[in-house]
Amino acid sequence: VEVNKASLSGITPLLMVAEVGWPDILDILLQRGAVVDSAPSGKRAEDNKIAGSTPLIGATKYNHPECVKRLLAHHANPNHQNQSGISALMLAAEQGFFDCVKLLVQAGADLELAPSGQLALTMNLCGQTPLFCAAKEGRTEIVKYLLDRGANPRVQNHYGVSALWIPAQKGMLQVVELLLNAGAETHVAPFGNLADELNITGWTPLYAAMKSRKFDVVKLLLKRGADPNAVTKLGSTPFLLASEICDLDIIEACVEAGADLDFAPSGPDADNLNITGQTALFMATLKDRVDVVKFLIQKGAHVNVQNRYGVSPLLLCAESGNYELVQALVQAGADVNITPKGELAEENFLAGQVKKFFND
């Protein structure tokens, strides 16, 4: 019997047995000369997305640690990558197959191996090391195991998403803490065309966690030195986002971490989004949040800011009829004589609105 005879798709008996998980039959095939690292190739294999998948990758994919162990004992290559650039360790780490991870690492699997090349780029896999794969799926035990063995906690994919970014966005507190303890950087943010398409350019892990309202992660990142003033491509910051969400506890944490109370978006992107000049105080006023407005005033926020139309926080709450907010702003020194002016104000019928309100 020809033990290495493959099907039309390139599947050998050894690959099939490894995927099914029959270690004793696998041993027999290996003893009779089956090639341990044989893998499907050619167009049909590529079409079926199995090109380059060795028996070791197959056994790992279906979580058969005993088959993995026996293949490694016969010197299967733990660093072989399939057509997408995925290795057995990447698969095991992502899927949470801890026994397979340990066997592969003990056999010398490269902790920093990551997909590369055009196909990996197309599939957004470039740069995803085993640690990255484990972290993004919240595989806490595996993340710790890989970090303890020297995996790089600062790894990034090809458009700047770090191993810390996805766990932060998903609120995986334990994984985030492990990565921070190992030296993961809090300031790294996505960049480039793909990040632009995904609308995440400039989003630090803190911003990503804030956007997802994972406030336990937000607090941890702030305590570990994450910057509440890091500006995204569109001009927002984690602190401005916190002010938009209007969670007082998180706003307080940002201020304690050094948030710039009077920062406001500017530039063409901010103009297009109509957020130019909108400080945290402005945002809180828009939300009619008296408690947040009073807190920001107490911390020294400027009350006479104006957006691109010349609208001030005082005009906002005057128009909405929120007397308590009006009172808080006036007591803090809000100028009742500030009025919208200029072409934009005229176009939007805002000129002179504050005076009119108080005259009425």
mmCIF file of C-alpha atoms in Angstrom:
data_model
loop_
_atom_site.group_PDB
_atom_site.id
_atom_site.type_symbol
_atom_site.label_atom_id
_atom_site.label_comp_id
_atom_site.label_asym_id
_atom_site.label_seq_id
_atom_site.Cartn_x
_atom_site.Cartn_y
_atom_site.Cartn_z
ATOM 1 C CA VAL A 1 0.000 0.000 0.000
ATOM 2 C CA GLU A 2 1.320 3.452 -0.957
ATOM 3 C CA VAL A 3 1.037 5.361 2.320
ATOM 4 C CA ASN A 4 1.811 8.714 0.705
ATOM 5 C CA LYS A 5 -0.729 8.488 -2.110
ATOM 6 C CA ALA A 6 -2.834 11.639 -2.025
ATOM 7 C CA SER A 7 -6.379 12.363 -3.140
ATOM 8 C CA LEU A 8 -7.091 14.762 -6.001
ATOM 9 C CA SER A 9 -7.149 17.575 -3.434
ATOM 10 C CA GLY A 10 -3.761 16.520 -2.103
ATOM 11 C CA ILE A 11 -4.973 14.920 1.123
ATOM 12 C CA THR A 12 -2.759 12.037 2.254
ATOM 13 C CA PRO A 13 -3.833 9.226 4.596
ATOM 14 C CA LEU A 14 -1.620 10.771 7.289
ATOM 15 C CA LEU A 15 -3.326 14.166 7.023
ATOM 16 C CA MET A 16 -6.774 12.578 7.153
ATOM 17 C CA VAL A 17 -5.899 10.447 10.195
ATOM 18 C CA ALA A 18 -4.344 13.438 11.977
ATOM 19 C CA GLU A 19 -7.461 15.539 11.434
ATOM 20 C CA VAL A 20 -9.781 12.743 12.580
ATOM 21 C CA GLY A 21 -7.598 12.091 15.625
ATOM 22 C CA TRP A 22 -6.508 8.450 15.420
ATOM 23 C CA PRO A 23 -3.046 8.371 17.031
ATOM 24 C CA ASP A 24 -2.488 4.606 16.763
ATOM 25 C CA ILE A 25 -3.193 4.534 13.021
ATOM 26 C CA LEU A 26 -1.058 7.647 12.666
ATOM 27 C CA ASP A 27 1.828 5.716 14.261
ATOM 28 C CA ILE A 28 1.399 2.845 11.821
ATOM 29 C CA LEU A 29 1.473 5.201 8.829
ATOM 30 C CA LEU A 30 4.593 6.929 10.116
ATOM 31 C CA GLN A 31 6.322 3.604 10.747
ATOM 32 C CA ARG A 32 5.565 2.605 7.156
ATOM 33 C CA GLY A 33 7.155 5.707 5.717
ATOM 34 C CA ALA A 34 4.457 8.366 5.612
ATOM 35 C CA VAL A 35 6.035 11.779 5.036
ATOM 36 C CA VAL A 36 5.438 13.667 8.259
ATOM 37 C CA ASP A 37 5.291 17.159 6.730
ATOM 38 C CA SER A 38 3.496 16.354 3.488
ATOM 39 C CA ALA A 39 0.905 18.968 2.602
ATOM 40 C CA PRO A 40 -1.643 19.524 -0.167
ATOM 41 C CA SER A 41 -0.616 21.858 -2.967
ATOM 42 C CA GLY A 42 -1.912 23.056 -6.308
ATOM 43 C CA LYS A 43 -5.032 24.860 -7.450
ATOM 44 C CA ARG A 44 -7.541 22.373 -6.076
ATOM 45 C CA ALA A 45 -5.903 22.479 -2.653
ATOM 46 C CA GLU A 46 -5.859 26.266 -2.795
ATOM 47 C CA ASP A 47 -9.523 26.384 -3.777
ATOM 48 C CA ASN A 48 -10.354 24.090 -0.849
ATOM 49 C CA LYS A 49 -8.201 26.267 1.452
ATOM 50 C CA ILE A 50 -6.042 23.354 2.561
ATOM 51 C CA ALA A 51 -2.844 24.174 0.674
ATOM 52 C CA GLY A 52 0.153 23.893 2.962
ATOM 53 C CA SER A 53 -1.752 22.230 5.795
ATOM 54 C CA THR A 54 0.528 19.545 7.182
ATOM 55 C CA PRO A 55 -0.715 16.702 9.403
ATOM 56 C CA LEU A 56 0.563 18.688 12.399
ATOM 57 C CA ILE A 57 -1.560 21.685 11.418
ATOM 58 C CA GLY A 58 -4.514 19.346 10.817
ATOM 59 C CA ALA A 59 -4.170 17.641 14.198
ATOM 60 C CA THR A 60 -3.880 21.006 15.925
ATOM 61 C CA LYS A 61 -6.848 22.485 14.078
ATOM 62 C CA TYR A 62 -9.127 19.770 15.471
ATOM 63 C CA ASN A 63 -7.481 19.717 18.908
ATOM 64 C CA HIS A 64 -5.940 16.257 18.931
ATOM 65 C CA PRO A 65 -2.991 16.700 21.321
ATOM 66 C CA GLU A 66 -1.998 13.035 21.279
ATOM 67 C CA CYS A 67 -1.629 13.162 17.498
ATOM 68 C CA VAL A 68 0.285 16.430 17.829
ATOM 69 C CA LYS A 69 2.612 14.798 20.351
ATOM 70 C CA ARG A 70 3.337 11.794 18.123
ATOM 71 C CA LEU A 71 3.869 13.907 15.013
ATOM 72 C CA LEU A 72 6.333 16.090 16.890
ATOM 73 C CA ALA A 73 8.111 12.959 18.136
ATOM 74 C CA HIS A 74 8.609 12.088 14.452
ATOM 75 C CA HIS A 75 10.150 15.541 13.894
ATOM 76 C CA ALA A 76 7.179 17.316 12.342
ATOM 77 C CA ASN A 77 8.078 20.954 11.719
ATOM 78 C CA PRO A 78 6.290 23.085 14.368
ATOM 79 C CA ASN A 79 6.946 26.237 12.340
ATOM 80 C CA HIS A 80 5.462 25.154 9.035
ATOM 81 C CA GLN A 81 2.922 27.674 7.710
ATOM 82 C CA ASN A 82 -0.017 26.966 5.432
ATOM 83 C CA GLN A 83 -0.910 29.026 2.358
ATOM 84 C CA SER A 84 -2.305 31.799 4.557
ATOM 85 C CA GLY A 85 0.830 31.903 6.679
ATOM 86 C CA ILE A 86 -0.831 30.247 9.668
ATOM 87 C CA SER A 87 1.206 27.877 11.820
ATOM 88 C CA ALA A 88 0.009 25.167 14.189
ATOM 89 C CA LEU A 89 0.850 27.353 17.205
ATOM 90 C CA MET A 90 -1.180 30.277 15.872
ATOM 91 C CA LEU A 91 -4.171 27.962 15.447
ATOM 92 C CA ALA A 92 -3.815 26.428 18.888
ATOM 93 C CA ALA A 93 -3.366 29.816 20.565
ATOM 94 C CA GLU A 94 -6.383 31.364 18.854
ATOM 95 C CA GLN A 95 -8.684 28.408 19.495
ATOM 96 C CA GLY A 96 -7.603 28.004 23.112
ATOM 97 C CA PHE A 97 -6.122 24.514 22.727
ATOM 98 C CA PHE A 98 -3.729 24.821 25.657
ATOM 99 C CA ASP A 99 -2.370 21.249 25.575
ATOM 100 C CA CYS A 100 -1.445 21.675 21.921
ATOM 101 C CA VAL A 101 0.138 25.053 22.647
ATOM 102 C CA LYS A 102 2.398 23.554 25.312
ATOM 103 C CA LEU A 103 3.451 20.647 23.103
ATOM 104 C CA LEU A 104 4.281 22.967 20.210
ATOM 105 C CA VAL A 105 6.226 25.454 22.324
ATOM 106 C CA GLN A 106 8.186 22.651 23.974
ATOM 107 C CA ALA A 107 9.040 21.371 20.486
ATOM 108 C CA GLY A 108 10.509 24.732 19.498
ATOM 109 C CA ALA A 109 7.615 26.559 17.845
ATOM 110 C CA ASP A 110 8.577 30.158 17.065
ATOM 111 C CA LEU A 111 6.695 32.526 19.388
ATOM 112 C CA GLU A 112 7.140 35.471 17.021
ATOM 113 C CA LEU A 113 6.185 33.761 13.774
ATOM 114 C CA ALA A 114 3.390 35.614 11.976
ATOM 115 C CA PRO A 115 1.656 35.402 8.595
ATOM 116 C CA SER A 116 3.108 37.505 5.793
ATOM 117 C CA GLY A 117 2.739 37.855 2.051
ATOM 118 C CA GLN A 118 -0.074 38.917 -0.231
ATOM 119 C CA LEU A 119 -2.651 36.325 0.838
ATOM 120 C CA ALA A 120 -2.071 37.053 4.512
ATOM 121 C CA LEU A 121 -2.366 40.755 3.730
ATOM 122 C CA THR A 122 -5.663 40.188 1.926
ATOM 123 C CA MET A 123 -6.977 38.226 4.904
ATOM 124 C CA ASN A 124 -5.751 40.848 7.422
ATOM 125 C CA LEU A 125 -3.517 38.289 9.138
ATOM 126 C CA CYS A 126 -0.117 39.963 8.805
ATOM 127 C CA GLY A 127 1.685 40.435 12.095
ATOM 128 C CA GLN A 128 -0.636 38.202 14.118
ATOM 129 C CA THR A 129 1.774 36.195 16.242
ATOM 130 C CA PRO A 130 0.546 33.365 18.490
ATOM 131 C CA LEU A 131 0.319 35.850 21.384
ATOM 132 C CA PHE A 132 -1.738 38.251 19.253
ATOM 133 C CA CYS A 133 -4.043 35.357 18.280
ATOM 134 C CA ALA A 134 -4.527 34.277 21.893
ATOM 135 C CA ALA A 135 -5.009 37.821 23.179
ATOM 136 C CA LYS A 136 -7.690 38.810 20.686
ATOM 137 C CA GLU A 137 -9.770 35.775 21.655
ATOM 138 C CA GLY A 138 -9.299 36.259 25.393
ATOM 139 C CA ARG A 139 -7.311 33.056 25.972
ATOM 140 C CA THR A 140 -5.989 34.195 29.345
ATOM 141 C CA GLU A 141 -4.057 31.033 30.296
ATOM 142 C CA ILE A 142 -2.354 30.866 26.927
ATOM 143 C CA VAL A 143 -1.509 34.580 26.953
ATOM 144 C CA LYS A 144 0.174 34.138 30.337
ATOM 145 C CA TYR A 145 1.999 31.004 29.195
ATOM 146 C CA LEU A 146 3.359 32.676 26.062
ATOM 147 C CA LEU A 147 4.366 35.844 27.911
ATOM 148 C CA ASP A 148 6.150 33.783 30.561
ATOM 149 C CA ARG A 149 8.171 32.221 27.744
ATOM 150 C CA GLY A 150 9.196 35.539 26.253
ATOM 151 C CA ALA A 151 6.549 36.364 23.657
ATOM 152 C CA ASN A 152 6.672 40.026 22.614
ATOM 153 C CA PRO A 153 3.761 41.944 24.229
ATOM 154 C CA ARG A 154 4.286 44.928 21.899
ATOM 155 C CA VAL A 155 3.530 43.111 18.660
ATOM 156 C CA GLN A 156 1.319 44.881 16.102
ATOM 157 C CA ASN A 157 -0.439 43.801 12.949
ATOM 158 C CA HIS A 158 0.235 45.479 9.610
ATOM 159 C CA TYR A 159 -2.020 48.470 10.254
ATOM 160 C CA GLY A 160 -0.988 49.210 13.813
ATOM 161 C CA VAL A 161 -3.486 47.247 15.878
ATOM 162 C CA SER A 162 -1.503 45.964 18.849
ATOM 163 C CA ALA A 163 -1.938 42.808 20.896
ATOM 164 C CA LEU A 164 -3.389 45.080 23.602
ATOM 165 C CA TRP A 165 -5.909 46.845 21.353
ATOM 166 C CA ILE A 166 -8.507 44.126 20.729
ATOM 167 C CA PRO A 167 -8.631 42.852 24.339
ATOM 168 C CA ALA A 168 -9.060 46.469 25.460
ATOM 169 C CA GLN A 169 -11.888 47.003 22.984
ATOM 170 C CA LYS A 170 -13.585 43.773 24.052
ATOM 171 C CA GLY A 171 -13.166 44.466 27.767
ATOM 172 C CA MET A 172 -10.914 41.477 28.499
ATOM 173 C CA LEU A 173 -9.566 42.853 31.766
ATOM 174 C CA GLN A 174 -7.325 39.920 32.735
ATOM 175 C CA VAL A 175 -5.676 39.767 29.322
ATOM 176 C CA VAL A 176 -5.167 43.538 29.303
ATOM 177 C CA GLU A 177 -3.546 43.382 32.735
ATOM 178 C CA LEU A 178 -1.234 40.535 31.710
ATOM 179 C CA LEU A 179 -0.096 42.440 28.631
ATOM 180 C CA LEU A 180 0.451 45.668 30.570
ATOM 181 C CA ASN A 181 2.452 43.827 33.225
ATOM 182 C CA ALA A 182 4.632 42.418 30.453
ATOM 183 C CA GLY A 183 5.322 45.860 28.975
ATOM 184 C CA ALA A 184 2.624 46.408 26.346
ATOM 185 C CA GLU A 185 2.496 50.017 25.159
ATOM 186 C CA THR A 186 -0.661 52.047 25.693
ATOM 187 C CA HIS A 187 -0.053 54.724 23.049
ATOM 188 C CA VAL A 188 0.093 52.588 19.881
ATOM 189 C CA ALA A 189 -2.805 53.260 17.506
ATOM 190 C CA PRO A 190 -3.917 51.984 14.076
ATOM 191 C CA PHE A 191 -2.826 53.871 10.960
ATOM 192 C CA GLY A 192 -2.924 53.680 7.173
ATOM 193 C CA ASN A 193 -5.569 53.046 4.553
ATOM 194 C CA LEU A 194 -7.190 50.038 6.212
ATOM 195 C CA ALA A 195 -7.452 51.850 9.541
ATOM 196 C CA ASP A 196 -9.026 54.767 7.664
ATOM 197 C CA GLU A 197 -11.552 52.420 6.044
ATOM 198 C CA LEU A 198 -12.404 50.966 9.452
ATOM 199 C CA ASN A 199 -12.582 54.488 10.911
ATOM 200 C CA ILE A 200 -10.161 53.633 13.743
ATOM 201 C CA THR A 201 -7.110 55.700 12.774
ATOM 202 C CA GLY A 202 -5.545 57.106 15.913
ATOM 203 C CA TRP A 203 -7.661 55.022 18.275
ATOM 204 C CA THR A 204 -5.423 54.002 21.162
ATOM 205 C CA PRO A 205 -6.410 51.001 23.303
ATOM 206 C CA LEU A 206 -7.864 53.527 25.767
ATOM 207 C CA TYR A 207 -10.039 55.115 23.081
ATOM 208 C CA ALA A 208 -11.147 51.674 21.844
ATOM 209 C CA ALA A 209 -12.107 50.614 25.378
ATOM 210 C CA MET A 210 -13.901 53.917 25.953
ATOM 211 C CA LYS A 211 -15.823 53.577 22.686
ATOM 212 C CA SER A 212 -16.998 50.106 23.746
ATOM 213 C CA ARG A 213 -17.802 51.395 27.247
ATOM 214 C CA LYS A 214 -15.514 48.850 28.881
ATOM 215 C CA PHE A 215 -15.004 51.099 31.864
ATOM 216 C CA ASP A 216 -13.072 48.653 34.053
ATOM 217 C CA VAL A 217 -10.455 48.440 31.297
ATOM 218 C CA VAL A 218 -10.556 52.234 30.851
ATOM 219 C CA LYS A 219 -9.747 52.748 34.529
ATOM 220 C CA LEU A 220 -6.922 50.213 34.427
ATOM 221 C CA LEU A 221 -5.367 51.786 31.330
ATOM 222 C CA LEU A 222 -5.555 55.263 32.864
ATOM 223 C CA LYS A 223 -3.862 54.001 36.029
ATOM 224 C CA ARG A 224 -1.111 52.499 33.879
ATOM 225 C CA GLY A 225 -0.394 55.770 32.110
ATOM 226 C CA ALA A 226 -2.656 55.733 29.046
ATOM 227 C CA ASP A 227 -3.068 59.235 27.620
ATOM 228 C CA PRO A 228 -6.602 60.680 27.897
ATOM 229 C CA ASN A 229 -5.534 63.417 25.445
ATOM 230 C CA ALA A 230 -4.393 61.206 22.532
ATOM 231 C CA VAL A 231 -6.003 62.671 19.415
ATOM 232 C CA THR A 232 -7.654 60.483 16.776
ATOM 233 C CA LYS A 233 -7.567 61.304 13.081
ATOM 234 C CA LEU A 234 -10.996 62.932 13.358
ATOM 235 C CA GLY A 235 -9.920 65.111 16.268
ATOM 236 C CA SER A 236 -11.495 63.333 19.208
ATOM 237 C CA THR A 237 -9.748 62.165 22.392
ATOM 238 C CA PRO A 238 -10.590 59.567 25.039
ATOM 239 C CA PHE A 239 -11.557 62.428 27.365
ATOM 240 C CA LEU A 240 -13.889 64.036 24.826
ATOM 241 C CA LEU A 241 -15.442 60.638 24.210
ATOM 242 C CA ALA A 242 -15.930 60.202 27.954
ATOM 243 C CA SER A 243 -17.621 63.601 28.023
ATOM 244 C CA GLU A 244 -19.891 62.577 25.172
ATOM 245 C CA ILE A 245 -20.800 59.372 27.019
ATOM 246 C CA CYS A 246 -21.211 61.541 30.132
ATOM 247 C CA ASP A 247 -20.215 58.981 32.742
ATOM 248 C CA LEU A 248 -19.073 61.142 35.656
ATOM 249 C CA ASP A 249 -16.957 58.414 37.242
ATOM 250 C CA ILE A 250 -14.957 57.949 34.029
ATOM 251 C CA ILE A 251 -14.690 61.700 33.444
ATOM 252 C CA GLU A 252 -13.242 62.050 36.942
ATOM 253 C CA ALA A 253 -10.726 59.273 36.204
ATOM 254 C CA CYS A 254 -9.661 61.043 32.995
ATOM 255 C CA VAL A 255 -9.235 64.380 34.778
ATOM 256 C CA GLU A 256 -7.185 62.683 37.485
ATOM 257 C CA ALA A 257 -4.998 61.239 34.708
ATOM 258 C CA GLY A 258 -4.325 64.704 33.285
ATOM 259 C CA ALA A 259 -7.095 65.264 30.755
ATOM 260 C CA ASP A 260 -6.989 68.634 28.984
ATOM 261 C CA LEU A 261 -10.252 70.264 30.049
ATOM 262 C CA ASP A 262 -10.291 72.796 27.231
ATOM 263 C CA PHE A 263 -9.137 70.718 24.275
ATOM 264 C CA ALA A 264 -11.509 70.848 21.316
ATOM 265 C CA PRO A 265 -11.434 69.298 17.839
ATOM 266 C CA SER A 266 -10.352 71.491 14.938
ATOM 267 C CA GLY A 267 -9.558 71.198 11.250
ATOM 268 C CA PRO A 268 -11.473 70.081 8.150
ATOM 269 C CA ASP A 269 -12.531 66.682 9.554
ATOM 270 C CA ALA A 270 -13.882 68.302 12.714
ATOM 271 C CA ASP A 271 -15.684 70.909 10.593
ATOM 272 C CA ASN A 272 -17.310 68.189 8.511
ATOM 273 C CA LEU A 273 -18.509 66.470 11.678
ATOM 274 C CA ASN A 274 -19.665 69.766 13.218
ATOM 275 C CA ILE A 275 -17.579 69.203 16.349
ATOM 276 C CA THR A 276 -15.073 72.049 15.974
ATOM 277 C CA GLY A 277 -14.655 73.870 19.263
ATOM 278 C CA GLN A 278 -16.721 71.417 21.283
ATOM 279 C CA THR A 279 -14.869 70.956 24.567
ATOM 280 C CA ALA A 280 -15.810 68.484 27.282
ATOM 281 C CA LEU A 281 -17.914 71.185 28.956
ATOM 282 C CA PHE A 282 -19.677 71.830 25.666
ATOM 283 C CA MET A 283 -20.396 68.098 25.309
ATOM 284 C CA ALA A 284 -21.767 67.839 28.845
ATOM 285 C CA THR A 285 -23.994 70.862 28.215
ATOM 286 C CA LEU A 286 -25.350 69.229 25.071
ATOM 287 C CA LYS A 287 -26.316 66.249 27.232
ATOM 288 C CA ASP A 288 -27.983 68.473 29.876
ATOM 289 C CA ARG A 289 -25.742 66.928 32.530
ATOM 290 C CA VAL A 290 -25.686 69.414 35.392
ATOM 291 C CA ASP A 291 -23.486 67.182 37.578
ATOM 292 C CA VAL A 292 -20.812 66.830 34.890
ATOM 293 C CA VAL A 293 -20.908 70.532 33.998
ATOM 294 C CA LYS A 294 -20.486 71.515 37.654
ATOM 295 C CA PHE A 295 -17.604 69.065 38.072
ATOM 296 C CA LEU A 296 -15.792 70.414 35.001
ATOM 297 C CA ILE A 297 -16.331 74.005 36.140
ATOM 298 C CA GLN A 298 -14.965 73.103 39.560
ATOM 299 C CA LYS A 299 -11.862 71.656 37.891
ATOM 300 C CA GLY A 300 -11.326 74.854 35.903
ATOM 301 C CA ALA A 301 -12.970 74.270 32.531
ATOM 302 C CA HIS A 302 -13.378 77.437 30.454
ATOM 303 C CA VAL A 303 -17.084 78.380 30.319
ATOM 304 C CA ASN A 304 -16.975 80.816 27.402
ATOM 305 C CA VAL A 305 -15.876 78.413 24.687
ATOM 306 C CA GLN A 306 -17.637 78.626 21.318
ATOM 307 C CA ASN A 307 -18.084 76.116 18.545
ATOM 308 C CA ARG A 308 -17.518 76.895 14.871
ATOM 309 C CA TYR A 309 -20.877 78.699 14.739
ATOM 310 C CA GLY A 310 -19.988 80.821 17.742
ATOM 311 C CA VAL A 311 -22.429 78.976 19.994
ATOM 312 C CA SER A 312 -21.414 78.846 23.665
ATOM 313 C CA PRO A 313 -22.502 76.376 26.377
ATOM 314 C CA LEU A 314 -24.645 79.151 27.846
ATOM 315 C CA LEU A 315 -26.598 79.552 24.620
ATOM 316 C CA LEU A 316 -27.115 75.798 24.413
ATOM 317 C CA CYS A 317 -28.708 75.477 27.829
ATOM 318 C CA ALA A 318 -30.570 78.779 27.463
ATOM 319 C CA GLU A 319 -32.240 77.488 24.307
ATOM 320 C CA SER A 320 -33.111 74.177 25.967
ATOM 321 C CA GLY A 321 -34.553 76.009 28.971
ATOM 322 C CA ASN A 322 -32.320 74.281 31.518
ATOM 323 C CA TYR A 323 -32.335 76.928 34.237
ATOM 324 C CA GLU A 324 -30.043 74.968 36.571
ATOM 325 C CA LEU A 325 -27.365 74.758 33.884
ATOM 326 C CA VAL A 326 -27.787 78.449 33.012
ATOM 327 C CA GLN A 327 -27.370 79.339 36.673
ATOM 328 C CA ALA A 328 -24.256 77.158 37.070
ATOM 329 C CA LEU A 329 -22.610 78.674 33.991
ATOM 330 C CA VAL A 330 -23.467 82.283 34.862
ATOM 331 C CA GLN A 331 -22.197 81.819 38.408
ATOM 332 C CA ALA A 332 -18.960 80.461 36.934
ATOM 333 C CA GLY A 333 -18.536 83.590 34.815
ATOM 334 C CA ALA A 334 -20.257 82.730 31.548
ATOM 335 C CA ASP A 335 -20.537 85.884 29.450
ATOM 336 C CA VAL A 336 -24.171 86.643 28.631
ATOM 337 C CA ASN A 337 -23.003 89.053 25.951
ATOM 338 C CA ILE A 338 -21.249 86.419 23.845
ATOM 339 C CA THR A 339 -23.295 85.891 20.709
ATOM 340 C CA PRO A 340 -22.826 83.815 17.592
ATOM 341 C CA LYS A 341 -21.526 85.946 14.753
ATOM 342 C CA GLY A 342 -20.076 85.621 11.321
ATOM 343 C CA GLU A 343 -21.225 83.997 8.122
ATOM 344 C CA LEU A 344 -21.895 80.554 9.629
ATOM 345 C CA ALA A 345 -23.963 82.037 12.431
ATOM 346 C CA GLU A 346 -25.972 84.151 9.977
ATOM 347 C CA GLU A 347 -26.590 81.135 7.762
ATOM 348 C CA ASN A 348 -27.914 79.188 10.744
ATOM 349 C CA PHE A 349 -29.960 82.089 12.192
ATOM 350 C CA LEU A 350 -27.928 82.149 15.403
ATOM 351 C CA ALA A 351 -26.643 85.723 15.529
ATOM 352 C CA GLY A 352 -27.694 87.552 18.665
ATOM 353 C CA GLN A 353 -29.524 84.583 20.218
ATOM 354 C CA VAL A 354 -28.088 84.866 23.744
ATOM 355 C CA LYS A 355 -28.980 88.543 24.109
ATOM 356 C CA LYS A 356 -32.464 87.826 22.765
ATOM 357 C CA PHE A 357 -32.942 85.018 25.290
ATOM 358 C CA PHE A 358 -31.957 87.159 28.245
ATOM 359 C CA ASN A 359 -33.881 90.170 26.960
ATOM 360 C CA ASP A 360 -36.952 87.960 26.737
#
